[in-house]
PDB file of C-alpha atoms in Angstrom:
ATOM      1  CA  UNK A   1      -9.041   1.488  54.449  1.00 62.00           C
ATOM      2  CA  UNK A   2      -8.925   0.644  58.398  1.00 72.00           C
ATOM      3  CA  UNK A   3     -11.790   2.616  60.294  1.00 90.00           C
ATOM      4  CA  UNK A   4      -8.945   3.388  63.355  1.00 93.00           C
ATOM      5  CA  UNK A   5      -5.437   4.968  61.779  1.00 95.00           C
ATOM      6  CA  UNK A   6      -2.767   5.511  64.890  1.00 95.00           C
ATOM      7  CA  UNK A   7       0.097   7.685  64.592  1.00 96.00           C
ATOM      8  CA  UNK A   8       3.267   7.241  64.488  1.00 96.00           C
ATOM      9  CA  UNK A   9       3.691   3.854  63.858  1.00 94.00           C
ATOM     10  CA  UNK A  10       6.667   4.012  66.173  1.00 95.00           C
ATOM     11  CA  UNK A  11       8.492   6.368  68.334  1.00 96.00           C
ATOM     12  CA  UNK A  12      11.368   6.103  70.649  1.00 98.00           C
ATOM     13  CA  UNK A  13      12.019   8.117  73.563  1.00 97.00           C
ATOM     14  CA  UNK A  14      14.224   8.870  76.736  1.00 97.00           C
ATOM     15  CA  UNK A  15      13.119   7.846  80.283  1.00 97.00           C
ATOM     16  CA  UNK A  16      11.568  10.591  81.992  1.00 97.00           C
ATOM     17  CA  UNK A  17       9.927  12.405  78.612  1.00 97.00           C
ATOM     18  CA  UNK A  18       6.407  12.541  78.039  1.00 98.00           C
ATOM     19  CA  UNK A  19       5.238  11.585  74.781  1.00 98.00           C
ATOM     20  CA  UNK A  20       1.436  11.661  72.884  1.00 98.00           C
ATOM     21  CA  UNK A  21       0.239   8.816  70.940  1.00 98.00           C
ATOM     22  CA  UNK A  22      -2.634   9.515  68.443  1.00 98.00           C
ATOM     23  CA  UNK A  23      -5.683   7.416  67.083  1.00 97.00           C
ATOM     24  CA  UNK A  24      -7.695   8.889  64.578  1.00 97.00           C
ATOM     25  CA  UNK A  25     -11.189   7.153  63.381  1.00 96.00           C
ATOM     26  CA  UNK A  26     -13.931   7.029  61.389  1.00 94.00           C
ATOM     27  CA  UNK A  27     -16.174   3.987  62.839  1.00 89.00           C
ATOM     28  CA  UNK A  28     -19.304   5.431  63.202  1.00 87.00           C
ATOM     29  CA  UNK A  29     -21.633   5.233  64.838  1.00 87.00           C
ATOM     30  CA  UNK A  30     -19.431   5.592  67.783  1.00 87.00           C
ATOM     31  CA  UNK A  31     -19.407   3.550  71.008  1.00 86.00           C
ATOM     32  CA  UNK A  32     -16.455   3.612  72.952  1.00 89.00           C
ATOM     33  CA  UNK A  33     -12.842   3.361  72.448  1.00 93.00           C
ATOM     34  CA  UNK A  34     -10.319   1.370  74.531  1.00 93.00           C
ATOM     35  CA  UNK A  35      -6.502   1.883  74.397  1.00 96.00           C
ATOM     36  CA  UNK A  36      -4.553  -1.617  75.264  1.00 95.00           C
ATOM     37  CA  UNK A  37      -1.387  -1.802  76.132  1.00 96.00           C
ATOM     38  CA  UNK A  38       0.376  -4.613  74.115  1.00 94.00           C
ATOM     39  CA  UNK A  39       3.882  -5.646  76.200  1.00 93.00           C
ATOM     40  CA  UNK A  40       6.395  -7.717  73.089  1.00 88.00           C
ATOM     41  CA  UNK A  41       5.071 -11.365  73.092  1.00 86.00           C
ATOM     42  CA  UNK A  42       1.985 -10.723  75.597  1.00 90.00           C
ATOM     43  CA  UNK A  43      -1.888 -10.354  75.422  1.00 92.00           C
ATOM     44  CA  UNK A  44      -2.884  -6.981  75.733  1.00 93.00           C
ATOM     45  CA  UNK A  45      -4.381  -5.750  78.324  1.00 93.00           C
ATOM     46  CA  UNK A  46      -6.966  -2.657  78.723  1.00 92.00           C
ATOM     47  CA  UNK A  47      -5.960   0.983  80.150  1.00 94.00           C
ATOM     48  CA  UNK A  48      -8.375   3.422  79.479  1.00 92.00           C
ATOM     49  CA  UNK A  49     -11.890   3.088  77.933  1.00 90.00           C
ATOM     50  CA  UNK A  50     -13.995   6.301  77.279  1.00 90.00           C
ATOM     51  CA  UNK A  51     -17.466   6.855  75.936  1.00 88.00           C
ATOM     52  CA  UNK A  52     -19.056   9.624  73.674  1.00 84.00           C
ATOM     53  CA  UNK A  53     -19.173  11.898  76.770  1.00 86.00           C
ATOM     54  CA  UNK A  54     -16.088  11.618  77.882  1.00 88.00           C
ATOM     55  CA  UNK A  55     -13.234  14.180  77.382  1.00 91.00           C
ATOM     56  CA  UNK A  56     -10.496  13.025  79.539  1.00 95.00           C
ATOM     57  CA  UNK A  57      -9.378   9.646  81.584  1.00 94.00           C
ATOM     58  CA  UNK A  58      -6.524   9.403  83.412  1.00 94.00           C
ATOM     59  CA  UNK A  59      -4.963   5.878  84.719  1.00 93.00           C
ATOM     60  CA  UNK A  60      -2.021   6.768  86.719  1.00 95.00           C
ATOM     61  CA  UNK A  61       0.434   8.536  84.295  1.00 97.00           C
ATOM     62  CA  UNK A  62      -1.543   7.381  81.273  1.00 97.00           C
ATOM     63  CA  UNK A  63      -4.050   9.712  80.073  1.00 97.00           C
ATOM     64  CA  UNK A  64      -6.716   9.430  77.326  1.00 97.00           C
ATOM     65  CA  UNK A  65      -8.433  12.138  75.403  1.00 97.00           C
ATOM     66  CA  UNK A  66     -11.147  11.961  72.980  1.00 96.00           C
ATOM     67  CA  UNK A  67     -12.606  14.372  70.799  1.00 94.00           C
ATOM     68  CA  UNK A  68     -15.931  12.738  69.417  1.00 90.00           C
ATOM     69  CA  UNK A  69     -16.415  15.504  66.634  1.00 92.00           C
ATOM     70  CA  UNK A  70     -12.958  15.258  64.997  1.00 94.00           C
ATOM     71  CA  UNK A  71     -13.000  11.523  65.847  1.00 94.00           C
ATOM     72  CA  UNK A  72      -9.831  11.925  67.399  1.00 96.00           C
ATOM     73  CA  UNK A  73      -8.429  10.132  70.335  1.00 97.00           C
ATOM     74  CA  UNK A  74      -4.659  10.746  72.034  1.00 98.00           C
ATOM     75  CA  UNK A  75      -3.041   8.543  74.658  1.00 98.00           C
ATOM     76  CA  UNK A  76      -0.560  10.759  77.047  1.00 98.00           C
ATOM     77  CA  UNK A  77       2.248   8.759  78.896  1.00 98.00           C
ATOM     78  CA  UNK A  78       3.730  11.215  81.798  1.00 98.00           C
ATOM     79  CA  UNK A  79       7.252  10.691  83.022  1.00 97.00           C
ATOM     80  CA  UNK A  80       8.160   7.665  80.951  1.00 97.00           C
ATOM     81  CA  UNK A  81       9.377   4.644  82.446  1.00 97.00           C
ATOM     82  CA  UNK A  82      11.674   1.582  81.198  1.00 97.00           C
ATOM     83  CA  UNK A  83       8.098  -0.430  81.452  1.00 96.00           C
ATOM     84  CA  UNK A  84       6.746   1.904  79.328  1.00 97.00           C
ATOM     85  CA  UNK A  85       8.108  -0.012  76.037  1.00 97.00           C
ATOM     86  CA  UNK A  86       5.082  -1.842  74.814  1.00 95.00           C
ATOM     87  CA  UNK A  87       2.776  -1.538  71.857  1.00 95.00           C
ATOM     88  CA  UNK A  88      -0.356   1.077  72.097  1.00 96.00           C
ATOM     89  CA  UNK A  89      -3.573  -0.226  70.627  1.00 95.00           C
ATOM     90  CA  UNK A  90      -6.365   1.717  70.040  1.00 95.00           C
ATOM     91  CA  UNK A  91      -9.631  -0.129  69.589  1.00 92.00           C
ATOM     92  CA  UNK A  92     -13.154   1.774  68.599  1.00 91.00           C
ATOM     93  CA  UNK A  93     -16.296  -0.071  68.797  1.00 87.00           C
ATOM     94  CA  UNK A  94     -19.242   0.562  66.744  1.00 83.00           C
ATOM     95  CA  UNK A  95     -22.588   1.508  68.737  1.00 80.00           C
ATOM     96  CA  UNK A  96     -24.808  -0.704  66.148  1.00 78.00           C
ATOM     97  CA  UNK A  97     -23.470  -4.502  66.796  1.00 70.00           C
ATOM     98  CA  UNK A  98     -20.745  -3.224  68.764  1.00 68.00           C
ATOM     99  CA  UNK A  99     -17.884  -4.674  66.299  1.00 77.00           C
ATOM    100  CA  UNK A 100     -14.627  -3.764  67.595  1.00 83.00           C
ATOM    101  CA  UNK A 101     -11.944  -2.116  64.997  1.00 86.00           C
ATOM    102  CA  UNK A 102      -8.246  -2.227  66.117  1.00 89.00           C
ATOM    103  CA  UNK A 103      -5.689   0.183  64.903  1.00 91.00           C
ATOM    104  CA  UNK A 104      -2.249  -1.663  63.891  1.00 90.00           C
ATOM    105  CA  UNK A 105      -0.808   0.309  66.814  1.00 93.00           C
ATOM    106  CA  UNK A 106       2.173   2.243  67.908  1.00 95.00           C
ATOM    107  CA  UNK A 107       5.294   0.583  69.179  1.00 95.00           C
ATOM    108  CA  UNK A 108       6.737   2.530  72.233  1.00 97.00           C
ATOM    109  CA  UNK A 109      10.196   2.021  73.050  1.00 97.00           C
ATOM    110  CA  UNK A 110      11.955   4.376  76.314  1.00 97.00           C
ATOM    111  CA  UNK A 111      15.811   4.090  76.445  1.00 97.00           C
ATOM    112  CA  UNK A 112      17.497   5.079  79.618  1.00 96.00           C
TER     113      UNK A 112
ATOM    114  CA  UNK B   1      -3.260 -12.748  84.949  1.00 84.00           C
ATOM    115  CA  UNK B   2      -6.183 -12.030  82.746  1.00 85.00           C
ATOM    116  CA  UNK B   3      -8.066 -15.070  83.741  1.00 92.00           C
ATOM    117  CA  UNK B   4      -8.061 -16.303  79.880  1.00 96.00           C
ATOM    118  CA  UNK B   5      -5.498 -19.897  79.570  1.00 97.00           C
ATOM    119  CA  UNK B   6      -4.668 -20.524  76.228  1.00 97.00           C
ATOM    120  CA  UNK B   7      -2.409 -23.571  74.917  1.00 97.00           C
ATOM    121  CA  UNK B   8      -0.095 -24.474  74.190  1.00 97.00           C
ATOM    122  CA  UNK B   9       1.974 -21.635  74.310  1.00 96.00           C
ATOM    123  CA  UNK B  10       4.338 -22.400  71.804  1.00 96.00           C
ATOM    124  CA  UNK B  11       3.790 -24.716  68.230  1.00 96.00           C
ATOM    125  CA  UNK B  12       6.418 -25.619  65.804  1.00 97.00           C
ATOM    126  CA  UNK B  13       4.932 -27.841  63.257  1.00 97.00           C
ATOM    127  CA  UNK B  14       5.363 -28.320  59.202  1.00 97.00           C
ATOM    128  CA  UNK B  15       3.635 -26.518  56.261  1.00 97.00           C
ATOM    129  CA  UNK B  16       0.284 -28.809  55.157  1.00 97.00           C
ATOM    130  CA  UNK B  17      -0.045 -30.211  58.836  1.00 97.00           C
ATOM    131  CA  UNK B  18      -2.682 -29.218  61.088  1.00 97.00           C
ATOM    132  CA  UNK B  19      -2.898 -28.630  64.957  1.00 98.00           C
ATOM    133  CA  UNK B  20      -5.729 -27.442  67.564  1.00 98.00           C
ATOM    134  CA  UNK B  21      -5.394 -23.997  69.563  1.00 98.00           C
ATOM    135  CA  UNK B  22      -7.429 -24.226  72.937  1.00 98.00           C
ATOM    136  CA  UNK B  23      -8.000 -21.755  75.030  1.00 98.00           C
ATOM    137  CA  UNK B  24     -10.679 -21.198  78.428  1.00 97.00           C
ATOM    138  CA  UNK B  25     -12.054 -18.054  78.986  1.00 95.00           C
ATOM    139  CA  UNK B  26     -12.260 -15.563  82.526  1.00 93.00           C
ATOM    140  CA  UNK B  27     -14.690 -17.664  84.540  1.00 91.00           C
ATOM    141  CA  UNK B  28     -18.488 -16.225  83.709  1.00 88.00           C
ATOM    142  CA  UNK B  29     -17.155 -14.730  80.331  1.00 91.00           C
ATOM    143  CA  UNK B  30     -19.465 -16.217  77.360  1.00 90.00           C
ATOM    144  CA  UNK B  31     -18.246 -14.356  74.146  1.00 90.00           C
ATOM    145  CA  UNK B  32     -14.776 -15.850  73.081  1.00 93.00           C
ATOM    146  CA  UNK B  33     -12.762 -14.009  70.178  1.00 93.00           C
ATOM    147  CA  UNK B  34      -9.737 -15.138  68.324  1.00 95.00           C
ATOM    148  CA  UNK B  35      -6.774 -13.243  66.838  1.00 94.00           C
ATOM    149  CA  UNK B  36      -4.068 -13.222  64.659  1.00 95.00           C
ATOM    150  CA  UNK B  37      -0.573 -11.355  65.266  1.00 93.00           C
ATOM    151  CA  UNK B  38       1.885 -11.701  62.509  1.00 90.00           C
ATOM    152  CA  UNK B  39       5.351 -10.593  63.354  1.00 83.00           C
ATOM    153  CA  UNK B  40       4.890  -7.041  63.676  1.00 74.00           C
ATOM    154  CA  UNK B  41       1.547  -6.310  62.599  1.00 80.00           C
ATOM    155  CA  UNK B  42      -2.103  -5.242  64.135  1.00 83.00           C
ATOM    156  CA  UNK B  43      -4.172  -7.865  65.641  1.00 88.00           C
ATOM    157  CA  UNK B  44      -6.597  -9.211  62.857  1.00 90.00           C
ATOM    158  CA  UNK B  45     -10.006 -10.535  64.286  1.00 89.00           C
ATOM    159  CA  UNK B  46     -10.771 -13.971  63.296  1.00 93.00           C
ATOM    160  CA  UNK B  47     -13.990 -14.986  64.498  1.00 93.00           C
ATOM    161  CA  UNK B  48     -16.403 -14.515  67.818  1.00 91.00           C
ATOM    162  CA  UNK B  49     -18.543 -17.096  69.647  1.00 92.00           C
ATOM    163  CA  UNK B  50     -20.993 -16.471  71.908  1.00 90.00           C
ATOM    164  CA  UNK B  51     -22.265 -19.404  74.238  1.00 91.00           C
ATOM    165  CA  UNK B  52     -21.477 -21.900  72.057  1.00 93.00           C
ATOM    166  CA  UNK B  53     -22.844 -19.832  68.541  1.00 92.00           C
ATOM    167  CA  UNK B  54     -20.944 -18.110  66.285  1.00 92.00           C
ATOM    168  CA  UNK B  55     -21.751 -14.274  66.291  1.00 87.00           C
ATOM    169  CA  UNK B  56     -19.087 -12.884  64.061  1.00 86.00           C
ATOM    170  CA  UNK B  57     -16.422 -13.332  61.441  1.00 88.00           C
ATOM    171  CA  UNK B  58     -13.781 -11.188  60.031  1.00 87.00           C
ATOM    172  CA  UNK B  59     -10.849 -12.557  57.833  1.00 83.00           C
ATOM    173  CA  UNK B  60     -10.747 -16.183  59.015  1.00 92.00           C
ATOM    174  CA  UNK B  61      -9.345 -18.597  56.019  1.00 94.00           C
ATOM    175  CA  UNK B  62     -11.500 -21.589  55.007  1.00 95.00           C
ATOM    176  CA  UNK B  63      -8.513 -23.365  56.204  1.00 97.00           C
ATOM    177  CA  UNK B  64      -9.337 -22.350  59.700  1.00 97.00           C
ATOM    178  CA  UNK B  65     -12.281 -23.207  62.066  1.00 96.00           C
ATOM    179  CA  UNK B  66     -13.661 -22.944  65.593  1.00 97.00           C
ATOM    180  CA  UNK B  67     -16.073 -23.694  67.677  1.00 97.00           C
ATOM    181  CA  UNK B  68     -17.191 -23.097  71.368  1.00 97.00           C
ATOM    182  CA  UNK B  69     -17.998 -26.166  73.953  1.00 96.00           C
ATOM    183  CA  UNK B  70     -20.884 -26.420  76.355  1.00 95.00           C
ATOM    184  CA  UNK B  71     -18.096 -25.687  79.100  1.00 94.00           C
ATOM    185  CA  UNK B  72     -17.623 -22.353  76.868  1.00 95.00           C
ATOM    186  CA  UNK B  73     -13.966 -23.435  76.264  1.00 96.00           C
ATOM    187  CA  UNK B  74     -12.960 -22.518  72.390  1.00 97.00           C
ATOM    188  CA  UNK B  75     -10.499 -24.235  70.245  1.00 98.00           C
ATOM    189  CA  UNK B  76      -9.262 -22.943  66.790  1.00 98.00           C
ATOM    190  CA  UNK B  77      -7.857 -25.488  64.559  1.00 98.00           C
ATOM    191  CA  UNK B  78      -5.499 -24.752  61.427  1.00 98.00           C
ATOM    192  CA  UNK B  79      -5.163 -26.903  59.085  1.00 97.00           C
ATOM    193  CA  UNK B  80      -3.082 -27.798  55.573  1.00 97.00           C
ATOM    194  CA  UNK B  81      -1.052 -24.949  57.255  1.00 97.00           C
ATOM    195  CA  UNK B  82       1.366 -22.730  54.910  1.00 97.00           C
ATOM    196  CA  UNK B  83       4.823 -20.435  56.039  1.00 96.00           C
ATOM    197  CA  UNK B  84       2.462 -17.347  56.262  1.00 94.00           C
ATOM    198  CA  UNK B  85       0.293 -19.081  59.037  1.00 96.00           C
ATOM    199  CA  UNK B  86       3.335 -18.566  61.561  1.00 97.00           C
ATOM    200  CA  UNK B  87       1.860 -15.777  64.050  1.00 96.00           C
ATOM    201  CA  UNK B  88       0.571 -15.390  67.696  1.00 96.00           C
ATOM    202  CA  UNK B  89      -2.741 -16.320  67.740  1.00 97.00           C
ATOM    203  CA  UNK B  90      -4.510 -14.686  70.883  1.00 96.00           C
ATOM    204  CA  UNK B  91      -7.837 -15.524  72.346  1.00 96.00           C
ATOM    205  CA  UNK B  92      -9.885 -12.840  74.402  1.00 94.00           C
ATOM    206  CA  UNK B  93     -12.946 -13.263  76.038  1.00 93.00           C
ATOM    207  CA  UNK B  94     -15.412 -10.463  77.683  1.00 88.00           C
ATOM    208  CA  UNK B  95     -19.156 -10.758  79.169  1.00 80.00           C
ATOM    209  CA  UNK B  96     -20.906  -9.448  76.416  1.00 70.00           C
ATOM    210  CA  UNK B  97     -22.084 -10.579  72.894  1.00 62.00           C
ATOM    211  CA  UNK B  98     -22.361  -8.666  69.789  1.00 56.00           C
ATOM    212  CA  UNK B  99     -25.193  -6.329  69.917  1.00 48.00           C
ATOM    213  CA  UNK B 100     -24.723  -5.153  73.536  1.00 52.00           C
ATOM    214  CA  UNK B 101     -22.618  -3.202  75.788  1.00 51.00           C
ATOM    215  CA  UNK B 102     -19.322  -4.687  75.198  1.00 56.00           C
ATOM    216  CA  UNK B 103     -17.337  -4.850  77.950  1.00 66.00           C
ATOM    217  CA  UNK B 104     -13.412  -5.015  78.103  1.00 81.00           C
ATOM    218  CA  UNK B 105     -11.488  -7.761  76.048  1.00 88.00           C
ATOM    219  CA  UNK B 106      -9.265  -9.859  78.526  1.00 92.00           C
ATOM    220  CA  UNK B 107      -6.878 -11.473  76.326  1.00 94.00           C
ATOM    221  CA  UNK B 108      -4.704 -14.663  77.325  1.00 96.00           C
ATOM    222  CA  UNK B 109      -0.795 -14.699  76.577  1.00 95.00           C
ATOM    223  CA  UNK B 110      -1.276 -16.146  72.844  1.00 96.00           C
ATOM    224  CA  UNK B 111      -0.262 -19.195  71.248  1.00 97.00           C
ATOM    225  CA  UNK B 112       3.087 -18.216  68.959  1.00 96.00           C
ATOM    226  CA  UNK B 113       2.547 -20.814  65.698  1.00 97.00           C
ATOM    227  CA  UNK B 114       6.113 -21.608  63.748  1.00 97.00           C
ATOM    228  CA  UNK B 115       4.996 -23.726  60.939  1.00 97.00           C
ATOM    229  CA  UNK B 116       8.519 -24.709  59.259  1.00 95.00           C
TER     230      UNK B 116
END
């Protein structure tokens, strides 16, 4: 069973709408956990990272949430934008050798 | 730009031949990962150097090998390649090895593999 499960697998929205994006996880001990964005056919590239301390990041109108005891992370996108469309990834790292585990992701497409 | 070159960026070869990913990591960046995308699916970790050493392997095929140069450039080479090996194959490298603060992955734009 994979350590990091994301939710829903895929979701489609209108430009403008906000929309939540959940990773749930079991890697313990816990490190950190990155979300990457993932645009069709590209590398993916890092938005948020947050440790066991953290509650909340924000990066412009994405914003990260962790909850360390549930082992719950969420991903908010504010006032979606065409650009938007891309592939969510959430990666958890393990505090003991620091292996990474990547969720399959969510696939995030905004229609105008 | 991520800093991380990987090539070629596009493959088309035949099933049972065998051909050489290379990529060069962000400048200063000694750990080197590799990945496979198949169409639609999660990235799969493949295998981690770190200066030059191996430091971690998750499903790589025996079919499949890597290693890290002295300039810390990686190549992953493929070999008596099948239909199923068709996928983007990404490279990412980051400062850290295993076993200590990891910093951020910086990926490079993948290497998309047709094998015919």
């Amino acid at each position: 069973k994979n350590q990091v499960e994301q939710s829903p697998q895929s979701l489609i929205i209108l430009e403008g709408k906000n929309c939540t994006l959940q990773c749930n996880y079991t890697v313990s001990p816990f490190s950190n956990l990155r979300w990457y964005k993932q645009d069709t056919g590209r590398g993916p590239v890092s938005l948020t990272i947050m440790t066991f301390s953290e509650n909340t990041k924000s990066n412009g109108r994405y914003t990260a949430t962790l909850d360390a005891d549930t082992k719950q992370s969420s991903l908010h996108i504010t006032a979606s934008q065409l650009s938007d469309s891309a592939s969510y990834i959430c990666v958890v790292s393990d505090r003991r050798d620091n292996d990474m585990r990547f969720g399959a992701g969510t696939r995030l497409t905004v229609k105008p | 730009d991520s800093g991380v070159t990987q090539t070629p960026k596009h493959l088309i070869t035949a099933t049972g031949q065998r051909v050489t990913l290379r990529c060069s990591p962000r400048s200063g960046d000694l750990s080197v990962y590799w990945y496979q995308q198949s169409l639609d699916q999660g990235l799969q970790f493949l295998i981690q150097y770190y200066n030059g050493e191996e430091r971690a392997k998750g499903n790589i095929l025996e079919r499949f090998s890597a290693q890290q140069f002295p300039d810390l450039h990686s190549e992953l080479n493929l070999s008596s390649l099948e239909l199923g090996d068709s996928a983007l194959y990404f490279c990412a490298s980051s400062v850290a090895a295993r076993g200590q603060n990891t910093g951020e992955l910086f990926f490079g734009e993948g290497s998309r593999l047709t094998v015919l």
